[in-house]
PDB file of C-alpha atoms and ligand atoms in Angstrom:
ATOM      1  CA  UNK A   1       4.490 -23.817   9.628  1.00 73.00           C
ATOM      2  CA  UNK A   2       2.199 -23.936   6.626  1.00 94.00           C
ATOM      3  CA  UNK A   3      -0.342 -21.120   6.369  1.00 98.00           C
ATOM      4  CA  UNK A   4      -4.017 -21.506   5.761  1.00 98.00           C
ATOM      5  CA  UNK A   5      -4.907 -19.357   2.758  1.00 98.00           C
ATOM      6  CA  UNK A   6      -8.197 -18.497   1.072  1.00 98.00           C
ATOM      7  CA  UNK A   7      -8.926 -19.161  -2.607  1.00 98.00           C
ATOM      8  CA  UNK A   8     -12.373 -18.615  -4.126  1.00 98.00           C
ATOM      9  CA  UNK A   9     -14.472 -19.593  -1.128  1.00 97.00           C
ATOM     10  CA  UNK A  10     -12.192 -22.303   0.253  1.00 98.00           C
ATOM     11  CA  UNK A  11      -9.702 -22.234   3.148  1.00 98.00           C
ATOM     12  CA  UNK A  12      -6.780 -24.554   2.408  1.00 98.00           C
ATOM     13  CA  UNK A  13      -3.088 -25.178   3.191  1.00 98.00           C
ATOM     14  CA  UNK A  14      -0.874 -22.877   1.098  1.00 98.00           C
ATOM     15  CA  UNK A  15       0.711 -25.889  -0.671  1.00 98.00           C
ATOM     16  CA  UNK A  16      -2.671 -26.846  -2.133  1.00 97.00           C
ATOM     17  CA  UNK A  17      -3.635 -23.368  -3.341  1.00 98.00           C
ATOM     18  CA  UNK A  18      -3.688 -23.081  -7.137  1.00 97.00           C
ATOM     19  CA  UNK A  19      -4.770 -20.558  -9.771  1.00 97.00           C
ATOM     20  CA  UNK A  20      -5.263 -21.308 -13.490  1.00 98.00           C
ATOM     21  CA  UNK A  21      -2.532 -20.454 -16.038  1.00 98.00           C
ATOM     22  CA  UNK A  22      -5.315 -18.590 -17.911  1.00 98.00           C
ATOM     23  CA  UNK A  23      -5.996 -16.321 -14.949  1.00 98.00           C
ATOM     24  CA  UNK A  24      -5.946 -12.713 -16.185  1.00 98.00           C
ATOM     25  CA  UNK A  25      -3.967 -11.668 -13.140  1.00 98.00           C
ATOM     26  CA  UNK A  26      -1.176 -13.970 -14.351  1.00 98.00           C
ATOM     27  CA  UNK A  27      -1.434 -13.154 -18.082  1.00 98.00           C
ATOM     28  CA  UNK A  28      -2.372  -9.432 -18.064  1.00 98.00           C
ATOM     29  CA  UNK A  29      -1.760  -8.144 -14.507  1.00 98.00           C
ATOM     30  CA  UNK A  30      -5.540  -7.651 -14.701  1.00 98.00           C
ATOM     31  CA  UNK A  31      -6.126  -7.517 -10.984  1.00 98.00           C
ATOM     32  CA  UNK A  32      -6.272  -5.310  -7.926  1.00 98.00           C
ATOM     33  CA  UNK A  33      -5.063  -5.821  -4.380  1.00 98.00           C
ATOM     34  CA  UNK A  34      -5.106  -4.498  -0.836  1.00 98.00           C
ATOM     35  CA  UNK A  35      -2.807  -4.956   2.139  1.00 98.00           C
ATOM     36  CA  UNK A  36      -4.393  -4.465   5.553  1.00 98.00           C
ATOM     37  CA  UNK A  37      -2.264  -4.505   8.682  1.00 98.00           C
ATOM     38  CA  UNK A  38      -3.056  -6.479  11.814  1.00 98.00           C
ATOM     39  CA  UNK A  39      -2.215  -5.175  15.281  1.00 98.00           C
ATOM     40  CA  UNK A  40      -3.110  -7.140  18.416  1.00 98.00           C
ATOM     41  CA  UNK A  41      -4.962  -9.644  16.215  1.00 98.00           C
ATOM     42  CA  UNK A  42      -7.244  -6.895  14.860  1.00 98.00           C
ATOM     43  CA  UNK A  43      -7.559  -5.153  11.488  1.00 98.00           C
ATOM     44  CA  UNK A  44      -6.330  -1.590  11.027  1.00 98.00           C
ATOM     45  CA  UNK A  45      -8.612   0.634   8.924  1.00 98.00           C
ATOM     46  CA  UNK A  46     -10.400  -2.328   7.320  1.00 98.00           C
ATOM     47  CA  UNK A  47     -13.229  -0.160   6.005  1.00 98.00           C
ATOM     48  CA  UNK A  48     -10.808   2.325   4.412  1.00 98.00           C
ATOM     49  CA  UNK A  49      -9.173  -0.537   2.501  1.00 98.00           C
ATOM     50  CA  UNK A  50     -12.577  -2.000   1.570  1.00 98.00           C
ATOM     51  CA  UNK A  51     -13.706   1.377   0.175  1.00 98.00           C
ATOM     52  CA  UNK A  52     -10.549   1.776  -1.907  1.00 98.00           C
ATOM     53  CA  UNK A  53     -10.926  -1.805  -3.169  1.00 98.00           C
ATOM     54  CA  UNK A  54     -14.480  -1.058  -4.311  1.00 98.00           C
ATOM     55  CA  UNK A  55     -13.207   2.044  -6.099  1.00 98.00           C
ATOM     56  CA  UNK A  56     -10.350   0.146  -7.807  1.00 98.00           C
ATOM     57  CA  UNK A  57     -12.813  -2.534  -8.965  1.00 98.00           C
ATOM     58  CA  UNK A  58     -15.268   0.098 -10.220  1.00 98.00           C
ATOM     59  CA  UNK A  59     -12.588   1.950 -12.206  1.00 98.00           C
ATOM     60  CA  UNK A  60     -11.664  -1.325 -13.955  1.00 98.00           C
ATOM     61  CA  UNK A  61     -15.258  -2.464 -14.462  1.00 97.00           C
ATOM     62  CA  UNK A  62     -14.551  -5.602 -12.464  1.00 97.00           C
ATOM     63  CA  UNK A  63     -17.289  -7.171 -10.328  1.00 94.00           C
ATOM     64  CA  UNK A  64     -16.771  -7.669  -6.576  1.00 95.00           C
ATOM     65  CA  UNK A  65     -16.804 -11.400  -5.807  1.00 96.00           C
ATOM     66  CA  UNK A  66     -18.062 -10.991  -2.217  1.00 97.00           C
ATOM     67  CA  UNK A  67     -19.666  -8.312  -0.050  1.00 98.00           C
ATOM     68  CA  UNK A  68     -17.685  -6.109   2.342  1.00 98.00           C
ATOM     69  CA  UNK A  69     -19.164  -8.050   5.304  1.00 98.00           C
ATOM     70  CA  UNK A  70     -18.038 -11.354   3.779  1.00 98.00           C
ATOM     71  CA  UNK A  71     -14.597  -9.855   3.149  1.00 98.00           C
ATOM     72  CA  UNK A  72     -14.351  -8.829   6.799  1.00 98.00           C
ATOM     73  CA  UNK A  73     -15.320 -12.366   7.878  1.00 98.00           C
ATOM     74  CA  UNK A  74     -12.639 -13.882   5.617  1.00 98.00           C
ATOM     75  CA  UNK A  75      -9.978 -11.516   6.999  1.00 98.00           C
ATOM     76  CA  UNK A  76     -10.956 -12.401  10.566  1.00 98.00           C
ATOM     77  CA  UNK A  77     -11.107 -16.135   9.846  1.00 98.00           C
ATOM     78  CA  UNK A  78      -7.580 -16.041   8.390  1.00 98.00           C
ATOM     79  CA  UNK A  79      -6.296 -14.137  11.432  1.00 98.00           C
ATOM     80  CA  UNK A  80      -7.756 -16.792  13.742  1.00 98.00           C
ATOM     81  CA  UNK A  81      -6.689 -19.811  11.673  1.00 98.00           C
ATOM     82  CA  UNK A  82      -3.113 -18.506  11.329  1.00 98.00           C
ATOM     83  CA  UNK A  83      -2.885 -17.048  14.846  1.00 98.00           C
ATOM     84  CA  UNK A  84      -1.757 -13.674  13.505  1.00 98.00           C
ATOM     85  CA  UNK A  85      -1.165 -11.102  16.223  1.00 98.00           C
ATOM     86  CA  UNK A  86       0.870  -8.649  14.134  1.00 98.00           C
ATOM     87  CA  UNK A  87       1.383  -8.511  10.374  1.00 98.00           C
ATOM     88  CA  UNK A  88      -0.593  -8.109   7.187  1.00 98.00           C
ATOM     89  CA  UNK A  89      -3.432  -9.655   5.220  1.00 98.00           C
ATOM     90  CA  UNK A  90      -2.857  -9.614   1.457  1.00 98.00           C
ATOM     91  CA  UNK A  91      -5.951  -9.676  -0.761  1.00 98.00           C
ATOM     92  CA  UNK A  92      -6.038  -9.963  -4.540  1.00 98.00           C
ATOM     93  CA  UNK A  93      -8.945  -9.973  -6.975  1.00 98.00           C
ATOM     94  CA  UNK A  94      -8.397 -10.680 -10.669  1.00 98.00           C
ATOM     95  CA  UNK A  95     -10.771 -10.745 -13.618  1.00 98.00           C
ATOM     96  CA  UNK A  96     -10.765 -14.535 -13.377  1.00 98.00           C
ATOM     97  CA  UNK A  97      -9.697 -17.325 -15.676  1.00 98.00           C
ATOM     98  CA  UNK A  98     -11.456 -17.506 -19.048  1.00 98.00           C
ATOM     99  CA  UNK A  99     -11.058 -20.539 -21.350  1.00 97.00           C
ATOM    100  CA  UNK A 100      -8.284 -18.940 -23.397  1.00 98.00           C
ATOM    101  CA  UNK A 101      -5.979 -15.903 -23.588  1.00 98.00           C
ATOM    102  CA  UNK A 102      -7.784 -12.932 -25.099  1.00 98.00           C
ATOM    103  CA  UNK A 103      -7.275  -9.163 -24.696  1.00 98.00           C
ATOM    104  CA  UNK A 104     -11.037  -8.649 -24.602  1.00 98.00           C
ATOM    105  CA  UNK A 105     -12.505  -8.800 -21.083  1.00 98.00           C
ATOM    106  CA  UNK A 106     -14.445 -12.029 -20.491  1.00 98.00           C
ATOM    107  CA  UNK A 107     -18.153 -11.914 -19.683  1.00 97.00           C
ATOM    108  CA  UNK A 108     -18.234 -11.722 -15.856  1.00 95.00           C
ATOM    109  CA  UNK A 109     -21.279 -14.034 -15.814  1.00 94.00           C
ATOM    110  CA  UNK A 110     -19.270 -16.804 -17.468  1.00 96.00           C
ATOM    111  CA  UNK A 111     -15.915 -15.979 -15.828  1.00 97.00           C
ATOM    112  CA  UNK A 112     -16.137 -15.226 -12.104  1.00 96.00           C
ATOM    113  CA  UNK A 113     -13.334 -13.161 -10.529  1.00 98.00           C
ATOM    114  CA  UNK A 114     -10.525 -14.895  -8.670  1.00 98.00           C
ATOM    115  CA  UNK A 115     -10.286 -13.977  -4.977  1.00 98.00           C
ATOM    116  CA  UNK A 116      -7.156 -14.876  -3.005  1.00 98.00           C
ATOM    117  CA  UNK A 117      -6.154 -13.867   0.525  1.00 98.00           C
ATOM    118  CA  UNK A 118      -3.196 -14.860   2.684  1.00 98.00           C
ATOM    119  CA  UNK A 119      -1.599 -13.729   5.922  1.00 98.00           C
ATOM    120  CA  UNK A 120       1.939 -12.455   6.539  1.00 98.00           C
ATOM    121  CA  UNK A 121       2.981 -12.499  10.198  1.00 98.00           C
ATOM    122  CA  UNK A 122       5.560  -9.803  10.933  1.00 97.00           C
ATOM    123  CA  UNK A 123       6.585  -7.442  13.720  1.00 97.00           C
ATOM    124  CA  UNK A 124       5.422  -3.997  12.589  1.00 98.00           C
ATOM    125  CA  UNK A 125       5.535  -1.792  15.686  1.00 98.00           C
ATOM    126  CA  UNK A 126       9.042  -2.741  16.817  1.00 96.00           C
ATOM    127  CA  UNK A 127      11.123  -1.653  13.841  1.00 95.00           C
ATOM    128  CA  UNK A 128      14.899  -1.152  13.629  1.00 96.00           C
ATOM    129  CA  UNK A 129      14.306   0.774  10.354  1.00 96.00           C
ATOM    130  CA  UNK A 130      12.066   3.265  12.156  1.00 97.00           C
ATOM    131  CA  UNK A 131      14.849   3.884  14.722  1.00 96.00           C
ATOM    132  CA  UNK A 132      17.508   4.388  12.071  1.00 97.00           C
ATOM    133  CA  UNK A 133      15.482   6.009   9.280  1.00 98.00           C
ATOM    134  CA  UNK A 134      15.564   5.174   5.578  1.00 98.00           C
ATOM    135  CA  UNK A 135      17.818   6.374   2.797  1.00 98.00           C
ATOM    136  CA  UNK A 136      16.052   6.934  -0.522  1.00 98.00           C
ATOM    137  CA  UNK A 137      17.254   7.610  -4.055  1.00 98.00           C
ATOM    138  CA  UNK A 138      15.252   9.334  -6.786  1.00 98.00           C
ATOM    139  CA  UNK A 139      14.184   7.501  -9.945  1.00 98.00           C
ATOM    140  CA  UNK A 140      12.129   8.656 -12.947  1.00 98.00           C
ATOM    141  CA  UNK A 141       8.466   7.785 -12.579  1.00 98.00           C
ATOM    142  CA  UNK A 142       7.588   5.983 -15.813  1.00 98.00           C
ATOM    143  CA  UNK A 143       4.525   4.111 -14.543  1.00 98.00           C
ATOM    144  CA  UNK A 144       1.138   4.249 -16.278  1.00 98.00           C
ATOM    145  CA  UNK A 145      -1.217   7.178 -15.702  1.00 97.00           C
ATOM    146  CA  UNK A 146      -3.764   5.558 -13.361  1.00 98.00           C
ATOM    147  CA  UNK A 147      -1.692   5.108 -10.219  1.00 98.00           C
ATOM    148  CA  UNK A 148      -4.801   5.827  -8.151  1.00 98.00           C
ATOM    149  CA  UNK A 149      -6.019   2.318  -9.027  1.00 98.00           C
ATOM    150  CA  UNK A 150      -4.303  -0.284  -6.854  1.00 98.00           C
ATOM    151  CA  UNK A 151      -3.449  -2.774  -9.586  1.00 98.00           C
ATOM    152  CA  UNK A 152      -0.992  -5.666  -9.360  1.00 98.00           C
ATOM    153  CA  UNK A 153       1.221  -4.142 -12.104  1.00 98.00           C
ATOM    154  CA  UNK A 154       4.156  -3.826  -9.740  1.00 98.00           C
ATOM    155  CA  UNK A 155       7.092  -4.603 -12.017  1.00 98.00           C
ATOM    156  CA  UNK A 156       8.410  -1.027 -12.168  1.00 98.00           C
ATOM    157  CA  UNK A 157       8.151  -0.376  -8.405  1.00 98.00           C
ATOM    158  CA  UNK A 158       9.875  -3.716  -7.927  1.00 98.00           C
ATOM    159  CA  UNK A 159      12.669  -2.666 -10.338  1.00 98.00           C
ATOM    160  CA  UNK A 160      12.991   0.638  -8.445  1.00 98.00           C
ATOM    161  CA  UNK A 161      13.483  -1.243  -5.167  1.00 98.00           C
ATOM    162  CA  UNK A 162      16.232  -3.270  -6.840  1.00 98.00           C
ATOM    163  CA  UNK A 163      17.906  -0.094  -8.181  1.00 98.00           C
ATOM    164  CA  UNK A 164      17.766   1.377  -4.672  1.00 98.00           C
ATOM    165  CA  UNK A 165      19.276  -1.782  -3.213  1.00 98.00           C
ATOM    166  CA  UNK A 166      22.038  -1.771  -5.816  1.00 98.00           C
ATOM    167  CA  UNK A 167      22.801   1.864  -4.971  1.00 98.00           C
ATOM    168  CA  UNK A 168      23.082   0.932  -1.276  1.00 98.00           C
ATOM    169  CA  UNK A 169      19.836   2.731  -0.383  1.00 98.00           C
ATOM    170  CA  UNK A 170      16.679   1.437   1.289  1.00 98.00           C
ATOM    171  CA  UNK A 171      14.034   2.640  -1.142  1.00 98.00           C
ATOM    172  CA  UNK A 172      13.272   5.016  -4.001  1.00 98.00           C
ATOM    173  CA  UNK A 173      11.107   8.093  -4.496  1.00 98.00           C
ATOM    174  CA  UNK A 174       9.732   8.460  -7.984  1.00 98.00           C
ATOM    175  CA  UNK A 175       9.963  11.817  -9.740  1.00 98.00           C
ATOM    176  CA  UNK A 176       7.906  13.203 -12.631  1.00 98.00           C
ATOM    177  CA  UNK A 177       8.555  16.646 -14.185  1.00 97.00           C
ATOM    178  CA  UNK A 178      10.820  17.487 -11.243  1.00 97.00           C
ATOM    179  CA  UNK A 179       8.140  16.708  -8.657  1.00 98.00           C
ATOM    180  CA  UNK A 180       8.143  13.719  -6.322  1.00 98.00           C
ATOM    181  CA  UNK A 181       5.100  11.532  -6.940  1.00 98.00           C
ATOM    182  CA  UNK A 182       5.469   8.843  -4.254  1.00 98.00           C
ATOM    183  CA  UNK A 183       7.659   6.032  -2.961  1.00 98.00           C
ATOM    184  CA  UNK A 184       7.800   2.615  -4.632  1.00 98.00           C
ATOM    185  CA  UNK A 185       5.165   1.264  -2.237  1.00 98.00           C
ATOM    186  CA  UNK A 186       4.371   4.233  -0.021  1.00 98.00           C
ATOM    187  CA  UNK A 187       3.391   7.900   0.020  1.00 98.00           C
ATOM    188  CA  UNK A 188       6.141  10.527   0.412  1.00 98.00           C
ATOM    189  CA  UNK A 189       6.298  13.554   2.737  1.00 98.00           C
ATOM    190  CA  UNK A 190       8.717  16.314   3.629  1.00 98.00           C
ATOM    191  CA  UNK A 191       8.718  18.641   6.629  1.00 98.00           C
ATOM    192  CA  UNK A 192       9.874  22.248   6.335  1.00 98.00           C
ATOM    193  CA  UNK A 193       9.579  24.836   9.114  1.00 96.00           C
ATOM    194  CA  UNK A 194       7.255  22.480  11.025  1.00 95.00           C
ATOM    195  CA  UNK A 195       4.898  22.137   8.038  1.00 98.00           C
ATOM    196  CA  UNK A 196       4.091  18.683   6.653  1.00 98.00           C
ATOM    197  CA  UNK A 197       4.060  18.730   2.858  1.00 98.00           C
ATOM    198  CA  UNK A 198       2.756  15.853   0.723  1.00 98.00           C
ATOM    199  CA  UNK A 199       1.522  15.588  -2.838  1.00 98.00           C
ATOM    200  CA  UNK A 200      -2.167  16.292  -3.350  1.00 98.00           C
ATOM    201  CA  UNK A 201      -4.413  13.413  -4.474  1.00 98.00           C
ATOM    202  CA  UNK A 202      -4.868  12.780  -8.182  1.00 97.00           C
ATOM    203  CA  UNK A 203      -4.325  10.035 -10.725  1.00 98.00           C
ATOM    204  CA  UNK A 204      -0.512  10.345 -10.298  1.00 98.00           C
ATOM    205  CA  UNK A 205      -0.410   8.625  -6.893  1.00 98.00           C
ATOM    206  CA  UNK A 206      -2.144   5.941  -4.892  1.00 98.00           C
ATOM    207  CA  UNK A 207      -4.571   7.387  -2.364  1.00 98.00           C
ATOM    208  CA  UNK A 208      -2.921   5.836   0.668  1.00 98.00           C
ATOM    209  CA  UNK A 209      -5.203   4.698   3.451  1.00 98.00           C
ATOM    210  CA  UNK A 210      -2.373   5.382   5.904  1.00 98.00           C
ATOM    211  CA  UNK A 211      -1.893   8.814   4.304  1.00 98.00           C
ATOM    212  CA  UNK A 212      -5.537   9.730   4.988  1.00 98.00           C
ATOM    213  CA  UNK A 213      -5.288   8.599   8.619  1.00 98.00           C
ATOM    214  CA  UNK A 214      -1.920  10.274   9.277  1.00 98.00           C
ATOM    215  CA  UNK A 215      -3.039  13.626   7.811  1.00 98.00           C
ATOM    216  CA  UNK A 216      -6.210  13.466   9.934  1.00 97.00           C
ATOM    217  CA  UNK A 217      -4.210  12.758  13.111  1.00 97.00           C
ATOM    218  CA  UNK A 218      -1.698  15.496  12.231  1.00 98.00           C
ATOM    219  CA  UNK A 219      -4.463  18.093  11.760  1.00 98.00           C
ATOM    220  CA  UNK A 220      -6.175  17.002  14.985  1.00 97.00           C
ATOM    221  CA  UNK A 221      -2.841  17.508  16.770  1.00 96.00           C
ATOM    222  CA  UNK A 222      -2.718  21.090  15.359  1.00 97.00           C
ATOM    223  CA  UNK A 223       0.177  20.260  13.041  1.00 97.00           C
ATOM    224  CA  UNK A 224       0.238  22.237   9.811  1.00 98.00           C
ATOM    225  CA  UNK A 225      -0.375  20.195   6.639  1.00 98.00           C
ATOM    226  CA  UNK A 226       0.024  21.340   3.051  1.00 98.00           C
ATOM    227  CA  UNK A 227      -1.156  19.063   0.221  1.00 98.00           C
ATOM    228  CA  UNK A 228       0.773  20.068  -2.902  1.00 98.00           C
ATOM    229  CA  UNK A 229       3.452  18.642  -5.179  1.00 98.00           C
ATOM    230  CA  UNK A 230       7.019  19.206  -3.957  1.00 98.00           C
ATOM    231  CA  UNK A 231      10.225  19.065  -5.962  1.00 98.00           C
ATOM    232  CA  UNK A 232      13.201  16.789  -5.483  1.00 98.00           C
ATOM    233  CA  UNK A 233      15.265  19.903  -4.669  1.00 97.00           C
ATOM    234  CA  UNK A 234      12.832  20.860  -1.895  1.00 98.00           C
ATOM    235  CA  UNK A 235      13.122  17.335  -0.529  1.00 98.00           C
ATOM    236  CA  UNK A 236      16.902  17.608  -0.349  1.00 98.00           C
ATOM    237  CA  UNK A 237      16.580  20.886   1.566  1.00 98.00           C
ATOM    238  CA  UNK A 238      13.833  19.660   3.905  1.00 98.00           C
ATOM    239  CA  UNK A 239      14.243  19.544   7.692  1.00 98.00           C
ATOM    240  CA  UNK A 240      12.988  15.969   7.671  1.00 98.00           C
ATOM    241  CA  UNK A 241      11.045  13.498   5.561  1.00 98.00           C
ATOM    242  CA  UNK A 242       9.038  10.308   5.931  1.00 98.00           C
ATOM    243  CA  UNK A 243       6.881   7.762   4.129  1.00 98.00           C
ATOM    244  CA  UNK A 244       3.601   6.082   5.022  1.00 98.00           C
ATOM    245  CA  UNK A 245       2.030   2.743   4.110  1.00 98.00           C
ATOM    246  CA  UNK A 246      -0.158   0.100   5.714  1.00 98.00           C
ATOM    247  CA  UNK A 247       2.836  -2.134   6.453  1.00 97.00           C
ATOM    248  CA  UNK A 248       5.388   0.509   7.539  1.00 98.00           C
ATOM    249  CA  UNK A 249       2.982   3.001   9.203  1.00 98.00           C
ATOM    250  CA  UNK A 250       5.090   6.181   9.414  1.00 98.00           C
ATOM    251  CA  UNK A 251       8.756   5.582   8.576  1.00 98.00           C
ATOM    252  CA  UNK A 252      11.349   8.382   8.800  1.00 98.00           C
ATOM    253  CA  UNK A 253      13.546   9.149   5.777  1.00 98.00           C
ATOM    254  CA  UNK A 254      16.975  10.509   6.705  1.00 98.00           C
ATOM    255  CA  UNK A 255      18.609  10.998   3.313  1.00 98.00           C
ATOM    256  CA  UNK A 256      17.601  11.724  -0.281  1.00 98.00           C
ATOM    257  CA  UNK A 257      20.087  10.941  -3.080  1.00 98.00           C
ATOM    258  CA  UNK A 258      22.865  10.869  -0.481  1.00 97.00           C
ATOM    259  CA  UNK A 259      21.959  14.278   0.995  1.00 98.00           C
ATOM    260  CA  UNK A 260      21.392  14.042   4.761  1.00 98.00           C
ATOM    261  CA  UNK A 261      18.252  15.730   6.083  1.00 98.00           C
ATOM    262  CA  UNK A 262      18.528  17.677   9.355  1.00 94.00           C
ATOM    263  CA  UNK A 263      21.051  15.917  11.587  1.00 95.00           C
ATOM    264  CA  UNK A 264      20.682  12.678   9.624  1.00 96.00           C
ATOM    265  CA  UNK A 265      18.512  10.961  12.231  1.00 97.00           C
ATOM    266  CA  UNK A 266      14.710  10.492  12.319  1.00 98.00           C
ATOM    267  CA  UNK A 267      13.049  13.883  12.797  1.00 97.00           C
ATOM    268  CA  UNK A 268      10.650  14.867  15.608  1.00 97.00           C
ATOM    269  CA  UNK A 269       7.585  15.232  13.353  1.00 98.00           C
ATOM    270  CA  UNK A 270       7.989  11.755  11.843  1.00 98.00           C
ATOM    271  CA  UNK A 271       8.625  10.237  15.300  1.00 97.00           C
ATOM    272  CA  UNK A 272       5.544  11.909  16.772  1.00 97.00           C
ATOM    273  CA  UNK A 273       3.325  10.916  13.837  1.00 98.00           C
ATOM    274  CA  UNK A 274       4.499   7.309  14.039  1.00 98.00           C
ATOM    275  CA  UNK A 275       3.565   7.188  17.732  1.00 97.00           C
ATOM    276  CA  UNK A 276       0.231   8.902  17.126  1.00 98.00           C
ATOM    277  CA  UNK A 277      -0.616   6.613  14.214  1.00 98.00           C
ATOM    278  CA  UNK A 278       0.236   3.427  16.121  1.00 98.00           C
ATOM    279  CA  UNK A 279      -1.650   4.522  19.277  1.00 97.00           C
ATOM    280  CA  UNK A 280      -4.764   5.519  17.355  1.00 97.00           C
ATOM    281  CA  UNK A 281      -4.665   2.458  15.094  1.00 97.00           C
ATOM    282  CA  UNK A 282      -4.375   0.025  18.004  1.00 97.00           C
ATOM    283  CA  UNK A 283      -7.386   1.750  19.635  1.00 97.00           C
ATOM    284  CA  UNK A 284      -9.539   1.774  16.490  1.00 97.00           C
ATOM    285  CA  UNK A 285      -8.617  -1.691  15.112  1.00 98.00           C
ATOM    286  CA  UNK A 286     -11.564  -4.091  14.639  1.00 98.00           C
TER     287      UNK A 286
HETATM  288  N1  PMP B 301       1.733   4.371  -2.899  1.00 50.23           N
HETATM  289  C1  PMP B 301       2.006   3.191  -3.480  1.00 50.23           C
HETATM  290  C2  PMP B 301       2.561   3.181  -4.860  1.00 50.23           C
HETATM  291  C3  PMP B 301       1.792   1.991  -2.783  1.00 50.23           C
HETATM  292  O1  PMP B 301       2.062   0.818  -3.367  1.00 50.23           O
HETATM  293  C4  PMP B 301       1.305   2.044  -1.446  1.00 50.23           C
HETATM  294  C5  PMP B 301       1.087   0.790  -0.639  1.00 50.23           C
HETATM  295  N2  PMP B 301       0.427  -0.184  -1.302  1.00 50.23           N
HETATM  296  C6  PMP B 301       1.027   3.301  -0.880  1.00 50.23           C
HETATM  297  C7  PMP B 301       1.248   4.436  -1.641  1.00 50.23           C
HETATM  298  C8  PMP B 301       0.515   3.431   0.518  1.00 50.23           C
HETATM  299  O2  PMP B 301      -0.846   3.059   0.599  1.00 50.23           O
HETATM  300  P1  PMP B 301      -1.453   2.498   1.953  1.00 50.23           P
HETATM  301  O3  PMP B 301      -1.191   3.536   2.998  1.00 50.23           O
HETATM  302  O4  PMP B 301      -2.917   2.371   1.668  1.00 50.23           O
HETATM  303  O5  PMP B 301      -0.783   1.217   2.244  1.00 50.23           O
END
């Protein structure tokens, strides 16, 4: 069934949706995005995603095409029109389509941003991967230095996923100076002696909205959390590990570079956090 998507103020069938060849998202990856999950037809942590979007736009000096309230309305309208009960809403804003290709940013008055949203229906709670756990390999992190901005420059993470696939693994953790930065499209965690360890926030990683929620729930449940960089060696010797993202929630990791963690099955901390996160998110969704 064809989806109804949103492009610059208009809801239309996906087949009719078009963006200019001069769009800076297409020519320069000059754009930012957000992915918000939908549970029970409602949005999970919408305001967290909206705040990060505003920050990404601000860091790139890109104007917001609509207000947060309008953005919420568009998300909800797409959920209704596409009858989404579980899945994701993808949102992308680019610096628009000037008359020609030019490295210099166009005047935002003359070139309005491009705003695109579409839905992706998918079962998120019931997950065979969460039952089995993921295998990850390590890959050098050679991305640019502003990973805290959620830009659409996703070629390297995409290549990392392909390298993982080729190596027979599920995903990759990126490593810089011996320390794990994050997963290709998720934040990375290890558990040692009951303590949850994840890299502290900075420009080296994306400030995951799921990360913020999971750490809050963990602390509320009296679980010990340490925010600091951890090495690849520590990861291989961890009791368990997991990743978080808006589309995978909390997903256990059971091996790193072929080294099994614990008994090689999803660990108790990751299982508990996944349950906690899903329960709380269903309750708080809007
Ligand atoms: N790090 C990277 C590199 C990501 O691409 C993502 C997901 N977009 C995350 C972390 C997780 O962020 P969130 O929890 O907000 O989905």
